[in-house]
mmCIF file of C-alpha atoms in Angstrom:
data_model
loop_
_atom_site.group_PDB
_atom_site.id
_atom_site.type_symbol
_atom_site.label_atom_id
_atom_site.label_comp_id
_atom_site.label_asym_id
_atom_site.label_seq_id
_atom_site.Cartn_x
_atom_site.Cartn_y
_atom_site.Cartn_z
ATOM 1 C CA MET A 1 15.140 -24.662 24.802
ATOM 2 C CA PRO A 2 15.993 -21.119 23.597
ATOM 3 C CA ASP A 3 13.165 -18.859 22.481
ATOM 4 C CA GLN A 4 12.497 -18.924 18.755
ATOM 5 C CA ASP A 5 11.137 -16.146 16.596
ATOM 6 C CA PRO A 6 7.372 -16.471 16.051
ATOM 7 C CA ILE A 7 6.210 -17.534 12.619
ATOM 8 C CA VAL A 8 5.906 -14.367 10.585
ATOM 9 C CA ARG A 9 4.368 -13.794 7.177
ATOM 10 C CA TRP A 10 6.802 -11.539 5.408
ATOM 11 C CA ASN A 11 7.219 -10.044 1.960
ATOM 12 C CA ASN A 12 8.158 -6.643 0.575
ATOM 13 C CA ASN A 13 4.603 -5.327 0.876
ATOM 14 C CA ILE A 14 3.951 -6.552 4.414
ATOM 15 C CA HIS A 15 7.289 -5.070 5.442
ATOM 16 C CA TYR A 16 5.967 -1.577 4.688
ATOM 17 C CA HIS A 17 2.550 -1.872 6.338
ATOM 18 C CA GLN A 18 3.992 0.080 9.256
ATOM 19 C CA VAL A 19 4.471 3.108 6.989
ATOM 20 C CA ILE A 20 0.690 3.152 6.529
ATOM 21 C CA LEU A 21 -0.087 2.494 10.191
ATOM 22 C CA ASP A 22 2.241 5.267 11.350
ATOM 23 C CA ALA A 23 0.308 7.781 9.214
ATOM 24 C CA ILE A 24 -3.092 7.112 10.823
ATOM 25 C CA PRO A 25 -4.571 10.119 12.661
ATOM 26 C CA GLU A 26 -5.526 9.404 16.272
ATOM 27 C CA SER A 27 -9.103 10.439 15.530
ATOM 28 C CA ALA A 28 -9.543 8.012 12.596
ATOM 29 C CA ARG A 29 -12.706 5.908 12.726
ATOM 30 C CA THR A 30 -13.092 4.800 9.095
ATOM 31 C CA ALA A 31 -10.589 3.417 6.583
ATOM 32 C CA LEU A 32 -10.508 2.130 3.023
ATOM 33 C CA ASP A 33 -7.836 -0.297 1.830
ATOM 34 C CA VAL A 34 -7.670 0.071 -1.948
ATOM 35 C CA GLY A 35 -6.579 -3.079 -3.769
ATOM 36 C CA THR A 36 -6.715 -5.083 -0.566
ATOM 37 C CA GLY A 37 -5.690 -8.357 -2.228
ATOM 38 C CA ASN A 38 -5.372 -11.026 0.470
ATOM 39 C CA GLY A 39 -6.541 -8.504 3.054
ATOM 40 C CA LEU A 40 -3.535 -8.320 5.351
ATOM 41 C CA LEU A 41 -3.339 -4.521 5.395
ATOM 42 C CA ALA A 42 -7.080 -4.169 5.994
ATOM 43 C CA ALA A 43 -6.785 -6.568 8.933
ATOM 44 C CA ASP A 44 -3.875 -4.534 10.334
ATOM 45 C CA LEU A 45 -5.871 -1.325 9.930
ATOM 46 C CA HIS A 46 -8.809 -2.897 11.764
ATOM 47 C CA LYS A 47 -6.650 -3.404 14.853
ATOM 48 C CA CYS A 48 -6.717 0.351 15.422
ATOM 49 C CA ILE A 49 -9.667 1.635 13.337
ATOM 50 C CA PRO A 50 -13.196 0.386 14.098
ATOM 51 C CA ASP A 51 -14.739 0.604 10.605
ATOM 52 C CA VAL A 52 -12.558 -0.736 7.770
ATOM 53 C CA THR A 53 -13.468 -1.489 4.159
ATOM 54 C CA GLY A 54 -11.267 -3.636 1.937
ATOM 55 C CA LEU A 55 -11.841 -3.163 -1.807
ATOM 56 C CA ASP A 56 -10.464 -5.296 -4.625
ATOM 57 C CA ALA A 57 -11.495 -5.944 -8.214
ATOM 58 C CA ASP A 58 -10.520 -9.638 -8.009
ATOM 59 C CA ALA A 59 -13.351 -11.643 -6.437
ATOM 60 C CA ASP A 60 -11.270 -14.808 -6.096
ATOM 61 C CA VAL A 61 -8.437 -13.235 -4.132
ATOM 62 C CA LEU A 62 -10.958 -11.401 -1.969
ATOM 63 C CA GLU A 63 -12.268 -14.756 -0.772
ATOM 64 C CA SER A 64 -8.969 -15.366 1.002
ATOM 65 C CA ALA A 65 -9.131 -11.865 2.485
ATOM 66 C CA ARG A 66 -12.422 -12.692 4.182
ATOM 67 C CA HIS A 67 -10.590 -15.233 6.345
ATOM 68 C CA GLU A 68 -8.230 -12.558 7.697
ATOM 69 C CA ASP A 69 -10.941 -10.630 9.543
ATOM 70 C CA GLY A 70 -14.641 -11.352 9.399
ATOM 71 C CA ASP A 71 -15.538 -7.885 10.651
ATOM 72 C CA VAL A 72 -13.927 -5.960 7.793
ATOM 73 C CA ASN A 73 -16.363 -4.836 5.086
ATOM 74 C CA TRP A 74 -15.032 -6.667 2.010
ATOM 75 C CA ILE A 75 -16.179 -5.285 -1.355
ATOM 76 C CA VAL A 76 -15.531 -6.458 -4.911
ATOM 77 C CA GLY A 77 -15.109 -3.418 -7.119
ATOM 78 C CA ASP A 78 -12.951 -0.891 -8.957
ATOM 79 C CA VAL A 79 -12.029 2.110 -6.822
ATOM 80 C CA LEU A 80 -12.366 4.466 -9.814
ATOM 81 C CA THR A 81 -15.984 3.474 -10.445
ATOM 82 C CA TYR A 82 -17.340 2.182 -7.127
ATOM 83 C CA PRO A 83 -19.962 4.650 -5.810
ATOM 84 C CA PHE A 84 -18.297 5.739 -2.576
ATOM 85 C CA GLU A 85 -19.406 9.139 -1.358
ATOM 86 C CA PRO A 86 -16.698 11.814 -1.439
ATOM 87 C CA ALA A 87 -14.909 12.399 1.881
ATOM 88 C CA SER A 88 -16.121 9.023 3.191
ATOM 89 C CA PHE A 89 -12.957 7.822 4.937
ATOM 90 C CA ASP A 90 -10.575 9.148 7.554
ATOM 91 C CA VAL A 91 -7.872 6.921 6.067
ATOM 92 C CA VAL A 92 -7.489 5.866 2.442
ATOM 93 C CA ALA A 93 -4.603 3.421 2.163
ATOM 94 C CA SER A 94 -3.059 1.353 -0.579
ATOM 95 C CA VAL A 95 -0.079 -0.975 -0.891
ATOM 96 C CA ALA A 96 1.223 -2.198 -4.260
ATOM 97 C CA THR A 97 -1.923 -1.243 -6.180
ATOM 98 C CA LEU A 98 -1.464 2.043 -8.031
ATOM 99 C CA HIS A 99 0.742 0.485 -10.716
ATOM 100 C CA HIS A 100 -2.257 -1.649 -11.743
ATOM 101 C CA LEU A 101 -4.140 1.520 -12.762
ATOM 102 C CA PRO A 102 -3.296 3.362 -15.995
ATOM 103 C CA ASP A 103 -3.518 7.045 -15.039
ATOM 104 C CA ILE A 104 -1.672 7.715 -11.799
ATOM 105 C CA THR A 105 -2.662 11.387 -11.575
ATOM 106 C CA GLN A 106 -6.349 10.576 -12.031
ATOM 107 C CA THR A 107 -6.103 7.803 -9.461
ATOM 108 C CA LEU A 108 -4.410 9.948 -6.824
ATOM 109 C CA THR A 109 -6.927 12.759 -7.396
ATOM 110 C CA HIS A 110 -9.809 10.333 -6.967
ATOM 111 C CA LEU A 111 -8.339 8.778 -3.825
ATOM 112 C CA ALA A 112 -7.827 12.246 -2.353
ATOM 113 C CA ASP A 113 -11.510 13.004 -2.981
ATOM 114 C CA LEU A 114 -12.437 10.003 -0.811
ATOM 115 C CA VAL A 115 -10.474 11.335 2.183
ATOM 116 C CA ALA A 116 -12.443 13.205 4.828
ATOM 117 C CA PRO A 117 -11.160 16.592 6.040
ATOM 118 C CA GLY A 118 -8.459 15.951 8.627
ATOM 119 C CA GLY A 119 -7.860 12.492 7.194
ATOM 120 C CA VAL A 120 -4.925 10.975 5.362
ATOM 121 C CA LEU A 121 -4.086 9.278 2.090
ATOM 122 C CA ALA A 122 -1.186 6.852 2.597
ATOM 123 C CA VAL A 123 0.291 4.850 -0.267
ATOM 124 C CA VAL A 124 3.152 2.403 -0.643
ATOM 125 C CA GLY A 125 3.682 1.642 -4.304
ATOM 126 C CA LEU A 126 5.934 0.135 -6.933
ATOM 127 C CA ALA A 127 7.527 1.991 -9.804
ATOM 128 C CA ARG A 128 10.115 1.447 -12.526
ATOM 129 C CA SER A 129 13.791 2.302 -12.084
ATOM 130 C CA THR A 130 15.091 4.653 -14.791
ATOM 131 C CA ARG A 131 17.754 6.845 -13.170
ATOM 132 C CA PRO A 132 21.265 6.078 -11.876
ATOM 133 C CA SER A 133 20.181 6.861 -8.310
ATOM 134 C CA ASP A 134 17.470 4.207 -8.609
ATOM 135 C CA ALA A 135 20.160 1.573 -9.082
ATOM 136 C CA LEU A 136 21.544 2.304 -5.611
ATOM 137 C CA TYR A 137 18.120 1.753 -4.047
ATOM 138 C CA ASP A 138 17.696 -1.430 -6.088
ATOM 139 C CA LEU A 139 20.995 -2.834 -4.831
ATOM 140 C CA ALA A 140 20.222 -1.897 -1.234
ATOM 141 C CA GLY A 141 16.767 -3.423 -1.614
ATOM 142 C CA PHE A 142 18.158 -6.676 -2.974
ATOM 143 C CA LEU A 143 20.542 -7.036 -0.034
ATOM 144 C CA GLN A 144 17.831 -6.128 2.455
ATOM 145 C CA GLN A 145 15.386 -8.569 0.929
ATOM 146 C CA GLN A 146 17.917 -11.406 1.090
ATOM 147 C CA ARG A 147 18.472 -10.748 4.790
ATOM 148 C CA TYR A 148 14.767 -10.875 5.596
ATOM 149 C CA LYS A 149 14.248 -13.840 3.295
ATOM 150 C CA ARG A 150 16.827 -15.866 5.219
ATOM 151 C CA ARG A 151 15.097 -14.997 8.465
ATOM 152 C CA HIS A 152 11.418 -15.320 7.553
ATOM 153 C CA GLY A 153 11.142 -16.682 4.027
ATOM 154 C CA ILE A 154 8.883 -14.851 1.590
ATOM 155 C CA TRP A 155 5.126 -15.238 1.939
ATOM 156 C CA ALA A 156 3.587 -15.542 -1.527
ATOM 157 C CA HIS A 157 0.352 -13.610 -2.017
ATOM 158 C CA SER A 158 -2.235 -14.758 -4.551
ATOM 159 C CA ALA A 159 -3.131 -11.331 -5.975
ATOM 160 C CA PRO A 160 -2.423 -10.553 -9.649
ATOM 161 C CA ILE A 161 1.036 -9.185 -10.461
ATOM 162 C CA VAL A 162 1.980 -6.410 -12.908
ATOM 163 C CA TRP A 163 5.697 -6.289 -13.723
ATOM 164 C CA PRO A 164 7.428 -4.164 -14.722
ATOM 165 C CA PRO A 165 5.441 -1.240 -13.321
ATOM 166 C CA PRO A 166 4.262 1.140 -16.057
ATOM 167 C CA HIS A 167 5.351 4.333 -14.272
ATOM 168 C CA SER A 168 8.848 5.411 -13.258
ATOM 169 C CA TYR A 169 9.589 6.772 -9.792
ATOM 170 C CA SER A 170 10.053 10.218 -11.316
ATOM 171 C CA GLU A 171 6.650 10.027 -13.046
ATOM 172 C CA VAL A 172 4.919 8.939 -9.844
ATOM 173 C CA ARG A 173 6.530 11.727 -7.859
ATOM 174 C CA ARG A 174 5.514 14.375 -10.413
ATOM 175 C CA ALA A 175 1.947 13.058 -10.436
ATOM 176 C CA ALA A 176 1.799 13.065 -6.640
ATOM 177 C CA VAL A 177 3.026 16.662 -6.408
ATOM 178 C CA GLN A 178 0.471 17.705 -9.033
ATOM 179 C CA ALA A 179 -2.492 15.875 -7.508
ATOM 180 C CA LEU A 180 -1.639 16.234 -3.813
ATOM 181 C CA PRO A 181 -0.227 19.651 -2.861
ATOM 182 C CA GLY A 182 1.986 19.286 0.206
ATOM 183 C CA VAL A 183 2.414 15.529 -0.219
ATOM 184 C CA GLN A 184 5.260 13.843 1.651
ATOM 185 C CA TRP A 185 7.239 11.600 -0.723
ATOM 186 C CA ARG A 186 9.817 8.961 0.220
ATOM 187 C CA ARG A 187 11.819 6.624 -1.963
ATOM 188 C CA LEU A 188 12.075 3.276 -0.193
ATOM 189 C CA THR A 189 14.267 0.246 -0.678
ATOM 190 C CA MET A 190 12.940 -3.083 -1.967
ATOM 191 C CA TRP A 191 11.438 -1.415 -5.047
ATOM 192 C CA ARG A 192 8.912 0.723 -3.219
ATOM 193 C CA TYR A 193 8.010 4.359 -2.610
ATOM 194 C CA ALA A 194 5.719 5.944 -0.029
ATOM 195 C CA LEU A 195 3.533 9.019 -0.175
ATOM 196 C CA VAL A 196 1.509 10.489 2.656
ATOM 197 C CA TRP A 197 -0.943 13.355 2.191
ATOM 198 C CA ASN A 198 -3.022 14.974 4.899
ATOM 199 C CA LYS A 199 -6.272 16.615 3.854
ATOM 200 C CA ALA A 200 -6.840 20.030 5.373
ATOM 201 C CA VAL A 201 -9.765 20.594 7.707
ATOM 202 C CA ILE A 202 -12.225 22.918 6.019
#
């Protein structure tokens, strides 16, 4: 019998976990997954970082996250109000969460404050298409998604959904440049963007 592909959980968010993982500094020992949802990113982070915290405001969805990895520190809370100490984490990561929060500049500034010197803030997010160039990414993303969907199907998460996103790609990029000097910005297909910011060592 020919080899078959292993069963894979796939959706647009899981597809871009590797963007986060590729940004991890070799020296990283602590990580925070903001808006962890079902906990898949936190579990992936824990494969290479010994101390990982997954934070989400939704207690019900966090229950499913606990089954992904019993050694992750799962916390119910709002990242803007939870009493983390500044510079607590070598990695602060987030996938598909920032569009749930009203003030993107405030959020990015706060997340940057949680990053330890020499650490990284890595975000994959959603935004709203408003420019002609966005339409090209949307079309490419649709075709790409259909290809992966035929191969793997789409794994449905149980986290709350906000659609359409409140911020445009242009607004997110401006906020990132303002809050995170030197940030690396990438427009991605499948209705996503990525930003990676490394905090200078003092």
